[in-house]
Amino acid sequence: MRFMTSSDKPDNAADTSDTTAGPTGVAAMDWAAASADPQYRAAVVDLLGALAYGELAAFERLAEDAKLAPTLSDKAELAKMASAEFHHFERLRDRLAGIGEEPTQAMEPFVAAYDGFHKQTAPSDWLEGLVKAYVGDSIASDFYREVAARLDSDTRALVLAVLDDTGHGGFAVEKVRAAIDADPRVGGRLALWARRLMGEALSQSQRVVADRDALSTMLVGGVADGFDLAEVGRMFSRITEAHTKRMAALGLAA
Amino acid sequence: MRFMTSSDKPDNAADTSDTTAGPTGVAAMDWAAASADPQYRAAVVDLLGALAYGELAAFERLAEDAKLAPTLSDKAELAKMASAEFHHFERLRDRLAGIGEEPTQAMEPFVAAYDGFHKQTAPSDWLEGLVKAYVGDSIASDFYREVAARLDSDTRALVLAVLDDTGHGGFAVEKVRAAIDADPRVGGRLALWARRLMGEALSQSQRVVADRDALSTMLVGGVADGFDLAEVGRMFSRITEAHTKRMAALGLAA
């Protein structure tokens, strides 16, 4: 049985194995010990590469979307989020370099998925941009929390440190709410938009899952347990459910 | 007689008055004392507003130009410059707020000039983007050094702190040089481009000088001395000369 204890903090993500309640073997190890397993090592390199390019792509898109801002202070808020994403990118890239991996090479396999996502979801106005910034930030937080429980202590500390510095998307909530209050029809349009964002994110994620065995296996509870596509599906379900609750709270019925 | 002692460090910028060799009265004061003069205060608010919007606009354009990067690590380099500009923006904006000014209001008068500059100088490829990043970064450094000598000690410390953190444009030099080595015709095209950048920068600056009396007066040696358009022209000459020398060093004959 799996359920969300909180709409936006899937911190029970570690309880997804039916046989163990505590952390897996890897979660009790540091990087030096855990990375002796070449499959675990490959999975973490994939993960760091995927997260690093995701942050770089997010930087680029947020900076681009800042152009849609109606005021200078709105523009500055989106630029601030973009800059925060760039610093996440730096930390992830530096870790890749620190464990002897070429960051560019680690990122390459994920370029098509992220670029595809952003290409399919270019906001046509400022409100769509705000919803995208908020949704993207929130989904990223959920995913980072889900994945943190699967990681060795050193990699987990990095992922949680990057996560700690997110949440800049909150400023979007107030603006979107005000726009819906002023014109309720806006809510219908943005609800459709939020669904499209999530649909596109899931579709690109599934492409990655299909392509990257080591990463996918790790995401669902450790290398030793083998690959379980159903478990990946359940992780996506938890993230989608949290997204749906957030959108409802924002006045966007999904 | 005025001359550049160094091609890229116009640190003799303080020696521009014919009657005094040391710092002017304002340069010996702190902000609290200097800002008692309402004209000086207005000039500094203008200056901080102009610099702040310049940094925000630079962030936006560099982030946009990062899309032209041929490799992920090139993209990351330009994104790094963009992020640095954003942090400059934050410091300048925070200072405006700290002295009781509305940052947006202080920036507004300069939006048209910067936006006009960037609109007229959108790079058509990666090399043009690199040259623009380098030229923009260098001109900004020159200007910050020129202006620092005119400022009270607190404002000067801020301007120099922001300046200290620039110079990320150096990475562009190596790439541009390599491209010219590989195909000398590239040099001719980029030399034209660099001239256009400088011409457009001067044209927009002159618009600002014409519009903003208090700022222009301060730029040429202090409020007490009155407005001297010829001295503004000489400041522009020094910056242009430094630019020309840098371009020559880069293999771009002007």
Coordinates of C-alpha atoms in Angstrom, one line a residue:
Chain A
M1 CA 0.0 0.0 0.0
R2 CA 1.3 3.4 -1.0
F3 CA -0.2 6.8 -0.2
M4 CA 0.8 10.4 0.0
T5 CA 0.9 11.7 3.6
S6 CA 1.3 15.2 2.3
S7 CA 0.3 16.9 -0.9
D8 CA 3.7 18.4 -1.5
K9 CA 6.2 16.4 0.5
P10 CA 6.5 12.9 -0.7
D11 CA 9.0 12.3 2.1
N12 CA 7.7 8.8 2.6
A13 CA 9.4 8.0 -0.7
A14 CA 11.7 5.6 1.1
D15 CA 8.8 3.3 2.0
T16 CA 8.3 2.0 -1.5
S17 CA 9.8 -1.4 -1.0
D18 CA 7.4 -4.1 0.3
T19 CA 10.2 -5.9 2.2
T20 CA 12.3 -3.2 3.9
A21 CA 11.2 -0.2 5.9
G22 CA 14.6 1.4 6.5
P23 CA 17.1 2.8 4.0
T24 CA 18.5 0.3 1.5
G25 CA 22.1 -0.8 1.6
V26 CA 23.3 1.9 -0.6
A27 CA 21.6 4.7 1.5
A28 CA 23.7 3.6 4.4
M29 CA 27.0 3.9 2.5
D30 CA 29.1 6.9 1.4
W31 CA 30.1 7.5 -2.2
A32 CA 33.4 5.7 -1.9
A33 CA 31.8 2.5 -0.7
A34 CA 28.7 2.7 -2.9
S35 CA 30.5 3.5 -6.1
A36 CA 32.5 0.3 -6.0
D37 CA 29.4 -1.2 -7.7
P38 CA 29.8 -0.2 -11.3
Q39 CA 26.1 -0.3 -12.0
Y40 CA 25.4 2.1 -9.1
R41 CA 28.1 4.3 -10.2
A42 CA 26.7 4.5 -13.7
A43 CA 23.3 5.2 -12.4
V44 CA 24.5 8.2 -10.3
V45 CA 26.5 9.6 -13.2
D46 CA 23.3 9.4 -15.3
L47 CA 21.3 11.0 -12.5
L48 CA 23.8 13.9 -12.0
G49 CA 24.0 14.4 -15.8
A50 CA 20.2 14.5 -16.1
L51 CA 19.8 16.9 -13.2
A52 CA 22.7 19.1 -14.4
Y53 CA 21.3 19.5 -17.9
G54 CA 17.8 19.9 -16.5
E55 CA 19.1 22.9 -14.4
L56 CA 21.0 24.4 -17.3
A57 CA 17.9 24.1 -19.6
A58 CA 15.7 25.5 -16.9
F59 CA 18.1 28.5 -16.6
E60 CA 17.9 29.1 -20.3
R61 CA 14.1 28.9 -20.5
L62 CA 13.4 31.0 -17.4
A63 CA 15.8 33.7 -18.7
E64 CA 13.9 33.6 -22.0
D65 CA 10.5 33.7 -20.3
A66 CA 11.6 36.7 -18.3
K67 CA 11.2 38.7 -21.5
L68 CA 7.4 38.2 -21.1
A69 CA 7.3 39.9 -17.8
P70 CA 5.0 42.9 -17.6
T71 CA 7.1 44.9 -15.1
L72 CA 10.8 45.2 -14.3
S73 CA 10.3 43.6 -10.8
D74 CA 8.5 40.6 -12.4
K75 CA 11.4 40.3 -14.8
A76 CA 13.8 40.4 -11.9
E77 CA 11.9 37.6 -10.1
L78 CA 12.1 35.2 -13.0
A79 CA 15.7 36.2 -13.6
K80 CA 16.4 35.3 -9.9
M81 CA 14.9 31.8 -10.4
A82 CA 17.0 31.4 -13.6
S83 CA 20.2 32.4 -11.7
A84 CA 19.4 30.0 -8.9
E85 CA 19.0 27.2 -11.5
F86 CA 22.4 28.1 -12.9
H87 CA 24.0 27.7 -9.5
H88 CA 22.4 24.3 -9.1
F89 CA 23.9 23.4 -12.5
E90 CA 27.3 24.5 -11.3
R91 CA 27.1 22.3 -8.2
L92 CA 26.0 19.2 -10.1
R93 CA 28.6 19.8 -12.8
D94 CA 31.3 20.2 -10.2
R95 CA 30.4 17.0 -8.6
L96 CA 30.6 15.1 -11.9
A97 CA 34.0 16.6 -12.5
G98 CA 35.0 15.7 -8.9
I99 CA 34.2 12.0 -9.4
G100 CA 36.3 12.0 -12.6
E101 CA 33.5 12.2 -15.1
E102 CA 33.3 14.6 -18.1
P103 CA 30.2 16.7 -17.3
T104 CA 29.3 17.3 -20.9
Q105 CA 29.4 13.6 -21.7
A106 CA 27.2 12.8 -18.7
M107 CA 24.6 15.4 -19.8
E108 CA 24.4 14.5 -23.5
P109 CA 22.0 11.6 -23.2
F110 CA 19.4 13.9 -21.6
V111 CA 19.6 16.9 -23.9
A112 CA 17.0 15.7 -26.4
A113 CA 14.4 15.0 -23.6
Y114 CA 14.7 18.4 -21.9
D115 CA 15.0 20.3 -25.2
G116 CA 11.9 18.5 -26.4
F117 CA 10.0 19.3 -23.3
H118 CA 10.9 23.0 -23.5
K119 CA 10.2 23.2 -27.2
Q120 CA 6.7 21.7 -26.7
T121 CA 5.9 24.0 -23.8
A122 CA 7.1 27.5 -24.8
P123 CA 4.7 29.8 -22.9
S124 CA 2.7 32.1 -25.0
D125 CA 2.3 34.7 -22.3
W126 CA 3.5 35.8 -18.9
L127 CA 0.9 33.8 -16.9
E128 CA 1.7 30.6 -18.8
G129 CA 5.4 31.4 -18.0
L130 CA 4.6 31.8 -14.3
V131 CA 2.6 28.5 -14.2
K132 CA 5.4 26.7 -15.9
A133 CA 8.0 28.1 -13.5
Y134 CA 6.0 27.1 -10.5
V135 CA 5.1 23.6 -11.9
G136 CA 8.7 23.0 -13.0
D137 CA 10.1 24.0 -9.7
S138 CA 7.6 21.9 -7.8
I139 CA 8.0 18.8 -9.9
A140 CA 11.8 19.1 -9.6
S141 CA 11.5 19.3 -5.8
D142 CA 9.3 16.3 -5.6
F143 CA 11.6 14.3 -7.8
Y144 CA 14.7 15.3 -5.9
R145 CA 13.0 14.2 -2.6
E146 CA 12.0 10.9 -4.2
V147 CA 15.4 10.1 -5.5
A148 CA 17.3 11.3 -2.4
A149 CA 16.3 8.2 -0.4
R150 CA 17.9 5.9 -3.0
L151 CA 21.3 7.5 -2.8
D152 CA 24.5 7.1 -0.9
S153 CA 25.1 9.7 1.8
D154 CA 27.4 11.9 -0.2
T155 CA 25.2 12.1 -3.3
R156 CA 22.1 12.5 -1.1
A157 CA 23.7 15.5 0.7
L158 CA 24.3 17.2 -2.7
V159 CA 20.8 16.5 -4.0
L160 CA 19.2 17.8 -0.8
A161 CA 21.5 20.9 -0.8
V162 CA 20.4 21.7 -4.3
L163 CA 16.8 21.1 -3.3
D164 CA 17.0 23.3 -0.3
D165 CA 17.8 26.2 -2.5
T166 CA 14.7 25.8 -4.7
G167 CA 11.2 26.9 -4.0
H168 CA 11.6 30.3 -5.6
G169 CA 8.4 29.4 -7.6
G170 CA 6.2 30.5 -4.7
F171 CA 6.1 34.1 -6.0
A172 CA 4.3 32.8 -9.0
V173 CA 1.4 31.5 -6.9
E174 CA 0.2 34.9 -5.8
K175 CA 0.3 36.4 -9.3
V176 CA -1.6 33.5 -10.9
R177 CA -4.2 33.6 -8.1
A178 CA -4.7 37.3 -8.6
A179 CA -5.1 36.9 -12.4
I180 CA -7.8 34.2 -11.9
D181 CA -9.7 36.3 -9.4
A182 CA -9.7 39.2 -11.8
D183 CA -10.9 37.0 -14.7
P184 CA -12.1 33.5 -13.8
R185 CA -11.9 32.3 -17.5
V186 CA -8.1 32.6 -17.1
G187 CA -8.3 29.7 -14.7
G188 CA -9.7 27.3 -17.4
R189 CA -7.0 28.2 -19.9
L190 CA -4.2 27.8 -17.3
A191 CA -5.6 24.5 -16.0
L192 CA -5.4 23.1 -19.6
W193 CA -1.9 24.5 -19.8
A194 CA -0.8 22.9 -16.5
R195 CA -2.1 19.6 -17.7
R196 CA -0.2 19.9 -20.9
L197 CA 3.0 20.7 -19.0
M198 CA 2.6 17.6 -16.8
G199 CA 1.7 15.4 -19.8
E200 CA 4.8 16.6 -21.7
A201 CA 7.0 16.1 -18.7
L202 CA 5.7 12.5 -18.2
S203 CA 6.2 11.7 -21.8
Q204 CA 9.8 12.9 -21.9
S205 CA 10.5 11.2 -18.6
Q206 CA 9.2 7.9 -19.9
R207 CA 11.5 8.2 -22.9
V208 CA 14.5 8.6 -20.5
V209 CA 13.3 5.7 -18.4
A210 CA 13.1 3.4 -21.4
D211 CA 16.6 4.5 -22.6
R212 CA 18.6 4.5 -19.3
D213 CA 18.4 1.1 -17.6
A214 CA 20.8 1.7 -14.8
L215 CA 19.2 5.0 -13.8
S216 CA 15.7 3.6 -13.9
T217 CA 16.6 0.6 -11.9
M218 CA 18.1 2.8 -9.2
L219 CA 15.1 5.1 -9.1
V220 CA 12.8 2.2 -8.2
G221 CA 14.7 1.0 -5.1
G222 CA 18.2 -0.1 -5.7
V223 CA 20.2 -2.1 -8.2
A224 CA 19.9 -5.4 -6.3
D225 CA 16.1 -5.5 -6.7
G226 CA 16.3 -5.4 -10.5
F227 CA 14.2 -3.3 -12.9
D228 CA 10.5 -2.8 -12.1
L229 CA 8.6 -0.7 -14.6
A230 CA 5.5 -0.8 -12.4
E231 CA 7.5 0.9 -9.6
V232 CA 8.6 3.7 -11.9
G233 CA 5.0 4.2 -12.8
R234 CA 4.1 4.5 -9.1
M235 CA 6.8 7.1 -8.6
F236 CA 5.4 9.1 -11.5
S237 CA 1.9 8.6 -10.0
R238 CA 3.0 10.1 -6.7
I239 CA 4.5 13.1 -8.4
T240 CA 1.5 13.6 -10.6
E241 CA -0.8 13.4 -7.6
A242 CA 1.2 16.0 -5.8
H243 CA 1.0 18.2 -8.9
T244 CA -2.7 17.8 -9.2
K245 CA -3.2 18.8 -5.5
R246 CA -1.0 21.9 -6.0
M247 CA -2.9 22.9 -9.1
A248 CA -6.2 22.6 -7.3
A249 CA -4.9 24.7 -4.4
L250 CA -4.0 27.3 -7.0
G251 CA -7.5 27.4 -8.3
L252 CA -6.7 25.3 -11.4
A253 CA -9.0 22.3 -11.4
A254 CA -7.2 19.5 -13.3
Chain B
M1 CA 46.8 66.2 -22.2
R2 CA 45.1 62.9 -21.7
F3 CA 46.4 59.5 -22.7
M4 CA 45.8 55.9 -21.8
T5 CA 48.6 54.3 -19.7
S6 CA 47.2 50.8 -20.3
S7 CA 45.1 49.5 -23.1
D8 CA 42.6 47.9 -20.8
K9 CA 42.9 49.7 -17.5
P10 CA 42.0 53.4 -17.7
D11 CA 42.9 53.8 -14.0
N12 CA 44.1 57.3 -14.6
A13 CA 40.5 58.2 -15.0
A14 CA 40.7 60.5 -12.0
D15 CA 43.2 62.8 -13.8
T16 CA 40.6 64.3 -16.0
S17 CA 40.2 67.6 -14.4
D18 CA 42.7 70.3 -15.4
T19 CA 42.7 72.0 -12.1
T20 CA 42.8 69.2 -9.4
A21 CA 45.1 66.2 -9.3
G22 CA 43.5 64.5 -6.2
P23 CA 40.0 63.3 -5.6
T24 CA 37.2 65.9 -5.8
G25 CA 35.3 67.0 -2.7
V26 CA 32.7 64.3 -3.2
A27 CA 35.3 61.5 -3.5
A28 CA 36.5 62.3 0.0
M29 CA 33.0 62.1 1.5
D30 CA 30.8 59.1 2.4
W31 CA 27.3 58.7 1.1
A32 CA 25.7 60.3 4.2
A33 CA 27.7 63.6 3.7
A34 CA 27.6 63.6 -0.2
S35 CA 24.0 62.9 -0.5
A36 CA 23.0 66.0 1.3
D37 CA 23.5 67.7 -2.0
P38 CA 20.2 66.9 -3.8
Q39 CA 21.8 67.2 -7.3
Y40 CA 24.6 64.7 -6.3
R41 CA 21.9 62.4 -4.8
A42 CA 19.9 62.5 -8.1
A43 CA 23.0 61.8 -10.1
V44 CA 23.8 58.7 -8.1
V45 CA 20.2 57.4 -8.2
D46 CA 20.4 57.8 -12.0
L47 CA 23.8 56.0 -12.1
L48 CA 22.6 53.1 -10.0
G49 CA 19.4 52.8 -12.0
A50 CA 21.3 52.9 -15.2
L51 CA 23.9 50.3 -14.1
A52 CA 21.2 48.1 -12.5
Y53 CA 19.1 47.9 -15.7
G54 CA 22.2 47.5 -17.8
E55 CA 23.1 44.4 -15.7
L56 CA 19.6 43.0 -15.9
A57 CA 19.4 43.6 -19.7
A58 CA 22.9 42.0 -20.1
F59 CA 21.7 39.0 -18.1
E60 CA 18.8 38.6 -20.4
R61 CA 20.7 38.9 -23.6
L62 CA 23.6 36.7 -22.5
A63 CA 21.2 34.0 -21.5
E64 CA 19.5 34.3 -24.9
D65 CA 22.8 34.2 -26.7
A66 CA 23.8 31.1 -24.8
K67 CA 21.4 29.3 -27.1
L68 CA 23.8 29.9 -30.0
A69 CA 26.5 27.9 -28.2
P70 CA 27.9 25.0 -30.2
T71 CA 28.7 22.9 -27.2
L72 CA 27.3 22.4 -23.7
S73 CA 30.4 23.8 -22.0
D74 CA 30.3 26.9 -24.2
K75 CA 26.7 27.3 -23.2
A76 CA 27.6 27.0 -19.6
E77 CA 30.3 29.6 -19.9
L78 CA 27.9 32.2 -21.3
A79 CA 25.3 31.2 -18.7
K80 CA 27.9 31.8 -16.1
M81 CA 28.5 35.4 -17.3
A82 CA 24.7 35.9 -17.4
S83 CA 24.3 34.7 -13.8
A84 CA 27.2 37.0 -12.7
E85 CA 25.4 40.0 -14.3
F86 CA 22.2 39.0 -12.4
H87 CA 24.1 39.2 -9.1
H88 CA 25.5 42.6 -10.0
F89 CA 21.9 43.6 -10.7
E90 CA 20.9 42.4 -7.3
R91 CA 23.6 44.4 -5.5
L92 CA 22.8 47.6 -7.3
R93 CA 19.0 47.1 -6.8
D94 CA 19.5 46.4 -3.1
R95 CA 21.6 49.6 -2.8
L96 CA 18.8 51.6 -4.4
A97 CA 16.3 50.1 -2.0
G98 CA 18.7 50.8 0.9
I99 CA 18.9 54.5 0.2
G100 CA 15.1 54.7 0.0
E101 CA 14.6 54.7 -3.7
E102 CA 12.2 52.5 -5.7
P103 CA 14.6 50.5 -7.9
T104 CA 12.1 50.1 -10.8
Q105 CA 11.5 53.8 -10.9
A106 CA 15.3 54.5 -11.0
M107 CA 15.8 52.0 -13.8
E108 CA 12.9 53.1 -16.0
P109 CA 14.6 56.1 -17.7
F110 CA 17.3 53.8 -19.1
V111 CA 15.2 50.9 -20.4
A112 CA 14.8 52.4 -23.9
A113 CA 18.5 53.0 -24.4
Y114 CA 19.6 49.5 -23.3
D115 CA 16.7 47.7 -25.1
G116 CA 17.5 49.7 -28.2
F117 CA 21.2 48.7 -28.0
H118 CA 20.4 45.0 -27.6
K119 CA 17.7 45.1 -30.3
Q120 CA 20.2 46.7 -32.8
T121 CA 23.0 44.2 -31.9
A122 CA 21.4 40.8 -31.7
P123 CA 24.2 38.4 -32.7
S124 CA 23.5 36.3 -35.7
D125 CA 25.8 33.5 -34.7
W126 CA 28.0 32.2 -31.8
L127 CA 31.1 34.2 -32.7
E128 CA 29.2 37.5 -32.9
G129 CA 27.7 36.6 -29.5
L130 CA 31.2 35.9 -28.0
V131 CA 32.6 39.2 -29.4
K132 CA 29.6 41.0 -28.0
A133 CA 30.0 39.4 -24.6
Y134 CA 33.6 40.4 -24.5
V135 CA 33.1 43.9 -25.8
G136 CA 30.2 44.5 -23.4
D137 CA 32.1 43.2 -20.4
S138 CA 35.2 45.3 -21.2
I139 CA 33.3 48.5 -21.9
A140 CA 31.4 48.1 -18.7
S141 CA 34.6 47.6 -16.8
D142 CA 36.1 50.7 -18.3
F143 CA 33.1 52.7 -17.6
Y144 CA 32.8 51.5 -14.0
R145 CA 36.5 52.5 -13.4
E146 CA 36.0 55.9 -15.0
V147 CA 32.9 56.6 -12.9
A148 CA 34.3 55.2 -9.6
A149 CA 36.6 58.2 -9.2
R150 CA 33.7 60.6 -9.2
L151 CA 31.8 58.9 -6.4
D152 CA 31.5 59.2 -2.6
S153 CA 33.4 56.4 -0.8
D154 CA 30.3 54.2 -0.1
T155 CA 29.0 54.3 -3.7
R156 CA 32.5 53.8 -5.0
A157 CA 33.0 50.7 -2.9
L158 CA 29.9 49.2 -4.4
V159 CA 30.8 50.1 -7.9
L160 CA 34.3 48.6 -7.5
A161 CA 32.9 45.5 -5.8
V162 CA 30.6 44.9 -8.8
L163 CA 33.5 45.6 -11.2
D164 CA 35.8 43.2 -9.3
D165 CA 33.5 40.4 -10.2
T166 CA 33.4 41.0 -13.9
G167 CA 36.0 39.9 -16.5
H168 CA 34.3 36.6 -17.3
G169 CA 34.5 37.7 -20.9
G170 CA 38.1 36.5 -21.1
F171 CA 37.0 33.1 -22.1
A172 CA 35.7 34.6 -25.4
V173 CA 39.1 35.8 -26.4
E174 CA 40.6 32.4 -26.9
K175 CA 37.6 31.1 -28.9
V176 CA 37.5 34.1 -31.2
R177 CA 41.3 34.0 -31.8
A178 CA 41.0 30.3 -32.8
A179 CA 38.2 31.0 -35.2
I180 CA 40.2 33.7 -36.9
D181 CA 43.3 31.5 -37.1
A182 CA 41.2 28.8 -38.8
D183 CA 39.6 31.2 -41.3
P184 CA 41.1 34.7 -41.5
R185 CA 38.0 36.0 -43.3
V186 CA 36.1 35.6 -40.1
G187 CA 38.3 38.4 -38.7
G188 CA 37.0 41.0 -41.2
R189 CA 33.4 40.2 -40.5
L190 CA 33.9 40.3 -36.7
A191 CA 35.9 43.6 -37.0
L192 CA 32.9 45.2 -38.7
W193 CA 30.7 43.7 -36.0
A194 CA 32.8 45.1 -33.1
R195 CA 32.7 48.5 -34.7
R196 CA 28.9 48.3 -35.0
L197 CA 28.7 47.3 -31.3
M198 CA 30.8 50.3 -30.3
G199 CA 28.9 52.7 -32.6
E200 CA 25.5 51.6 -31.2
A201 CA 26.8 51.8 -27.6
L202 CA 28.0 55.3 -28.2
S203 CA 24.8 56.4 -29.9
Q204 CA 22.7 55.1 -27.0
S205 CA 25.0 56.6 -24.4
Q206 CA 24.8 60.0 -26.1
R207 CA 21.0 59.8 -25.9
V208 CA 21.3 59.1 -22.1
V209 CA 23.8 62.0 -21.7
A210 CA 21.4 64.4 -23.5
D211 CA 18.5 63.3 -21.3
R212 CA 20.0 63.1 -17.9
D213 CA 21.7 66.3 -16.8
A214 CA 22.5 65.4 -13.2
L215 CA 24.1 62.1 -14.2
S216 CA 26.1 63.6 -17.1
T217 CA 27.4 66.5 -15.0
M218 CA 28.6 64.1 -12.3
L219 CA 30.3 61.9 -14.9
V220 CA 32.5 64.8 -16.0
G221 CA 33.9 65.8 -12.7
G222 CA 31.5 66.8 -10.1
V223 CA 28.4 68.9 -9.7
A224 CA 30.2 72.0 -8.8
D225 CA 32.0 72.3 -12.1
G226 CA 28.9 72.4 -14.1
F227 CA 28.0 70.5 -17.3
D228 CA 30.8 70.2 -19.9
L229 CA 29.8 68.2 -23.0
A230 CA 33.3 68.2 -24.3
E231 CA 34.5 66.4 -21.2
V232 CA 31.8 63.7 -21.7
G233 CA 33.2 63.4 -25.2
R234 CA 36.7 62.9 -23.9
M235 CA 35.5 60.1 -21.5
F236 CA 33.8 58.4 -24.5
S237 CA 37.1 58.8 -26.4
R238 CA 39.1 57.1 -23.7
I239 CA 36.7 54.2 -23.6
T240 CA 36.6 53.9 -27.4
E241 CA 40.4 54.0 -27.6
A242 CA 40.7 51.2 -25.0
H243 CA 38.1 49.2 -27.0
T244 CA 40.1 49.7 -30.3
K245 CA 43.3 48.5 -28.7
R246 CA 41.5 45.4 -27.3
M247 CA 40.1 44.6 -30.7
A248 CA 43.5 45.0 -32.3
A249 CA 45.0 42.7 -29.7
L250 CA 42.2 40.2 -30.6
G251 CA 43.2 40.3 -34.3
L252 CA 40.3 42.5 -35.2
A253 CA 41.7 45.6 -37.0
A254 CA 39.2 48.4 -36.4

